[in-house]
Amino acid sequence: MISESSSFIKGVVLGGVFCMLVTLLGHIKVGHGTKAHHHEHHHIQAPNKEDVLNLSEGERVELSKNINVYCIILVKPKDLGHWAAARETWSKHCDKAEFYSSEKVKVFDSVAVNTNDMWAMMRKAYKIAYERYKDEFSWFFLAYPTTFAIIENLKYFLLKKDPSQPFYIGHTVKSGDLEYVDGEGGIVLSIESLRRLSRVLEDPDKCPEQGGMIWKLAEDKQLAICLKYGGVFAENAEDSEGKDVFNTKSVGALIKEAMSTHPQQVVDGCCSDMAITFSGLAPNHMHVMMYGVYRLRPYGHSYRDALVFLPPPGSDND
Amino acid sequence: MPLAWGQAVSMCHLQEMASSKSLMNLLTFTFGSAIGFFVCYLLFSIILEEQVKIQPHVLHNDPHGQHSADTDNNQLQGQMNFNADAGQHKDEDKNIAEGLYHKVKILCWVMTGPQNLEKKAKHVKATWAQRCNKVLFMSSEENKDFPAVGLETKEGRDQLYWKTIKAFQYVYDHYFDDADWFMKADDDTYVILDNLRWLLSKYSPDQPIYFGRRFKPYVKQGYMSGGAGYVLSKEALKRFVAAFKTNKCTHSSSIEDLALGKCMEIINVEAGDSRDTSGRETFHPFVPEHHLIRGYLPKTFWYWNYNYYPAVEGPGCCSDLAVSFHYVDSVTMYHLEYLIYHLRPYGYLYRYNPDSSKNPEEQSKNEALENDQKLKQKSSES
């Protein structure tokens, strides 16, 4: 009897010890695993509504003053149609928007960068923008001619983000080891990132003007490499449901995809309610977006928004 | 290695047991170790679950799980602690829209056909049709699954007027008491019900009146474009149905909207002005692009001569509170649904205020106030 109970107790103790050892070992292995596992994606989200509404009126005013966005649109003379559309539509909602063109054109004002190469254009544009506006703006948004941006949604997204931190935000893509922001979806840099970028741009070893060593890298990838040297890493922007807010395709293209992948939930599955960019738009589409975003709406729906953005003066399409 | 060690120990014990007579001892030992293992395992799994819950929700929807392993010195500081928020519409106030839904009851009937149920009507059903107080899909033949009402006619452009008459007759026979207004649309029309209700809320359903995109030729008071959709008051529907019983109106015509318009004039149903308080059109015979882009519709196009009110192209073409668009394909149905009911510019103060007085002077006064404010803001910043 006693020998039985003692062997029972021995058994329990041994079982317990055995189990503990196995569990702890497994835990340590997992711990090592995550540390060794090179972290792949950085995700960044919009502010939570509750947090925003909890701010006092004074805080909200301060915050909205802080969020000023300078828009850089890279254009070439061949993009004249898109250039005109961007000028007449979304860019009016930037605090300041300038078109950086490969060469001067008669019809529109621009900052001439005197090069046709996209990476060289981008470098020069960022350099000039930093030199001229480093004391005036906290956020720098770069777009291509076919991009349409909703700056109010960008400002809401950036609401509680500190521009003295190195932010580099957009629609990210992974290429091998490099995670970069896809230029088509628009690129957002905080003033701190731009400051670090300007320093790195001076270094021809880290950030050569000619782009890649053997073959040419796309300019958005080049940018990511240079920023990395400054300790600035790309982050994919998402809303609270995990949907991308920077889009590299047009609404139409995304709707078509949604119609085939989830036909029962086309609109819900398509795009974010607070989307910031769409791309691949024809000039006409930009005018339609302007009407669809800033004017067309259903009567009787109102919102408790923490910020108020006034329509730009002297404009008739928003 | 500990595994082997554990095994070795148990083997020792087992040998001990085996040598001492009792098989019972062996069994109790094994049983005990099993219990010890399981109890310990349960305890650990409970403890570990708790730990997982306590992990900060830095990035709620992150597909990679915990980010606590991230402590690179280049990590961003000052990030918010984001909690998941149930939906994008949590801060939306739909009270006024819902109030109108109950106050202004609209029955929609959609002109379609057997070939178009899956191709077109399906997308209407998936988008704007849900916002009607009642919706019916009218086809030449019944379809119980969709469901679609069978009007027992043939299909074809020349049958449109006959289908229209039969459809209104059906609605009158079955649903007359269920609605105040009766809207006809095509399966390639997109209707914004909230804006239609706002328009109709200023009128009584007992008035003999109907609304749509007003055209001027052939009918003195004008007639409404078929494709852009039109809506009859209760009284108008009553008179329309009665007109065929008494032969006041002809049954046959190859031009549906014109024939209906002629009939309306005969029975003294007024062709209403559907423009908004700033004079912009609300019912549209084409998609937004065709109206918004200057020069899209060539000046020789019939449209410019048909419009009852001076037709406008560019931003002035269309009310912010548009009611309908036509020639809308399936992709554009969802596109409009997204632009109207989902995507919006956060915090944006819309330029057009539908509830301010009709007086255009007041509208410009408001604009001046806004500009003043903006200037004050700018000067206080600098």
XYZ file of C-alpha atoms in Angstrom, chain A residues 14-173:
160
model
C 8.441 12.982 -12.348
C 5.585 13.736 -14.741
C 5.449 17.304 -13.509
C 9.188 17.859 -13.738
C 9.285 16.328 -17.186
C 6.463 18.543 -18.368
C 8.077 21.689 -16.931
C 11.352 20.949 -18.643
C 9.679 20.378 -21.981
C 7.590 23.535 -21.701
C 10.434 25.771 -20.621
C 12.702 24.468 -23.334
C 10.013 25.016 -25.926
C 9.544 28.562 -24.655
C 13.202 29.415 -24.853
C 13.352 27.996 -28.369
C 10.410 30.170 -29.388
C 12.055 33.151 -27.742
C 15.261 32.591 -29.674
C 13.172 32.085 -32.746
C 11.515 35.477 -32.656
C 14.745 37.254 -31.937
C 16.563 35.510 -34.716
C 13.579 35.933 -37.066
C 14.306 39.132 -38.884
C 11.241 41.287 -38.519
C 9.628 41.588 -41.894
C 6.861 44.134 -42.103
C 6.241 47.327 -40.280
C 2.595 48.292 -40.089
C 1.283 51.601 -38.985
C -2.275 52.630 -38.316
C -4.538 55.601 -38.206
C -5.396 57.170 -34.877
C -8.266 55.651 -32.980
C -11.353 57.813 -33.088
C -11.974 57.771 -29.352
C -8.490 59.035 -28.609
C -8.927 61.836 -31.081
C -12.321 62.967 -29.799
C -11.014 62.938 -26.252
C -8.656 65.741 -27.097
C -9.705 69.144 -25.881
C -10.676 71.794 -28.407
C -7.425 73.625 -27.740
C -5.397 70.473 -28.326
C -7.226 69.814 -31.582
C -6.508 73.304 -32.839
C -2.844 72.918 -31.926
C -2.696 69.563 -33.662
C -4.328 70.759 -36.853
C -1.885 73.651 -37.008
C 0.993 71.245 -36.683
C -0.072 69.091 -39.556
C 1.056 70.974 -42.596
C 1.749 69.010 -45.735
C 4.008 70.041 -48.596
C 3.228 68.195 -51.820
C 5.863 67.304 -54.412
C 4.529 66.087 -57.740
C 7.146 64.775 -60.165
C 6.155 65.512 -63.748
C 7.514 65.563 -67.270
C 6.208 67.502 -70.280
C 4.686 64.315 -71.663
C 2.441 64.177 -68.585
C 0.816 67.501 -69.365
C -2.737 66.128 -69.253
C -2.246 64.550 -65.836
C -0.297 67.581 -64.674
C -3.194 69.866 -65.536
C -5.668 67.588 -63.806
C -3.570 67.388 -60.637
C -3.216 71.168 -60.613
C -6.956 71.663 -60.947
C -7.981 69.003 -58.503
C -6.458 67.372 -55.447
C -3.253 69.382 -55.161
C -5.309 72.434 -54.180
C -5.838 70.784 -50.828
C -2.129 70.627 -49.957
C -0.866 73.445 -47.742
C 1.562 74.006 -50.573
C 1.966 71.984 -53.759
C 4.763 72.268 -56.273
C 5.384 70.450 -59.503
C 8.956 69.336 -60.062
C 9.432 68.950 -63.781
C 12.211 67.417 -65.809
C 12.162 70.611 -67.846
C 10.315 73.909 -67.799
C 7.084 74.179 -69.770
C 5.396 77.360 -70.909
C 1.896 76.648 -69.708
C 2.494 75.847 -66.071
C 4.802 76.935 -63.288
C 7.202 74.311 -62.054
C 10.507 73.757 -60.348
C 12.844 72.538 -63.056
C 15.158 69.736 -62.021
C 16.810 69.501 -65.438
C 17.040 65.760 -65.683
C 14.875 63.081 -67.196
C 16.014 60.267 -64.930
C 13.407 59.466 -62.284
C 15.864 58.808 -59.475
C 17.797 61.972 -60.252
C 14.506 63.880 -60.323
C 13.487 62.472 -56.988
C 16.823 63.242 -55.341
C 16.845 66.776 -56.590
C 13.248 67.373 -55.641
C 13.793 66.198 -52.085
C 16.977 68.202 -51.818
C 15.343 71.398 -53.017
C 12.254 70.828 -50.904
C 14.355 70.308 -47.796
C 16.526 73.366 -48.405
C 13.580 75.649 -49.027
C 10.940 74.341 -46.685
C 12.615 72.587 -43.769
C 11.412 75.256 -41.374
C 7.930 75.544 -42.759
C 6.497 72.070 -43.175
C 6.476 68.977 -41.028
C 5.313 66.466 -43.636
C 6.372 65.929 -47.233
C 4.158 64.016 -49.631
C 5.551 62.947 -53.011
C 3.265 61.833 -55.826
C 3.456 60.740 -59.446
C 1.275 62.340 -62.134
C -1.383 59.599 -62.159
C -1.930 59.700 -58.403
C -4.984 61.244 -56.745
C -4.619 62.088 -53.052
C -7.095 63.084 -50.361
C -4.976 65.345 -48.187
C -7.590 65.608 -45.423
C -7.375 61.876 -44.884
C -3.606 62.089 -44.917
C -3.723 64.738 -42.220
C -6.094 62.669 -40.132
C -3.786 59.696 -40.514
C -0.810 61.766 -39.375
C -2.761 63.380 -36.574
C -0.920 62.017 -33.580
C 2.343 61.163 -35.229
C 5.355 63.197 -34.212
C 7.150 64.575 -37.280
C 10.423 64.787 -35.385
C 10.417 61.009 -35.601
C 11.660 59.302 -38.778
C 8.436 58.319 -40.555
C 8.474 56.862 -44.081
C 4.959 55.765 -44.912
C 2.982 54.514 -47.886
C 2.038 51.308 -49.664
C 4.971 49.044 -48.978
C 6.380 46.258 -51.112
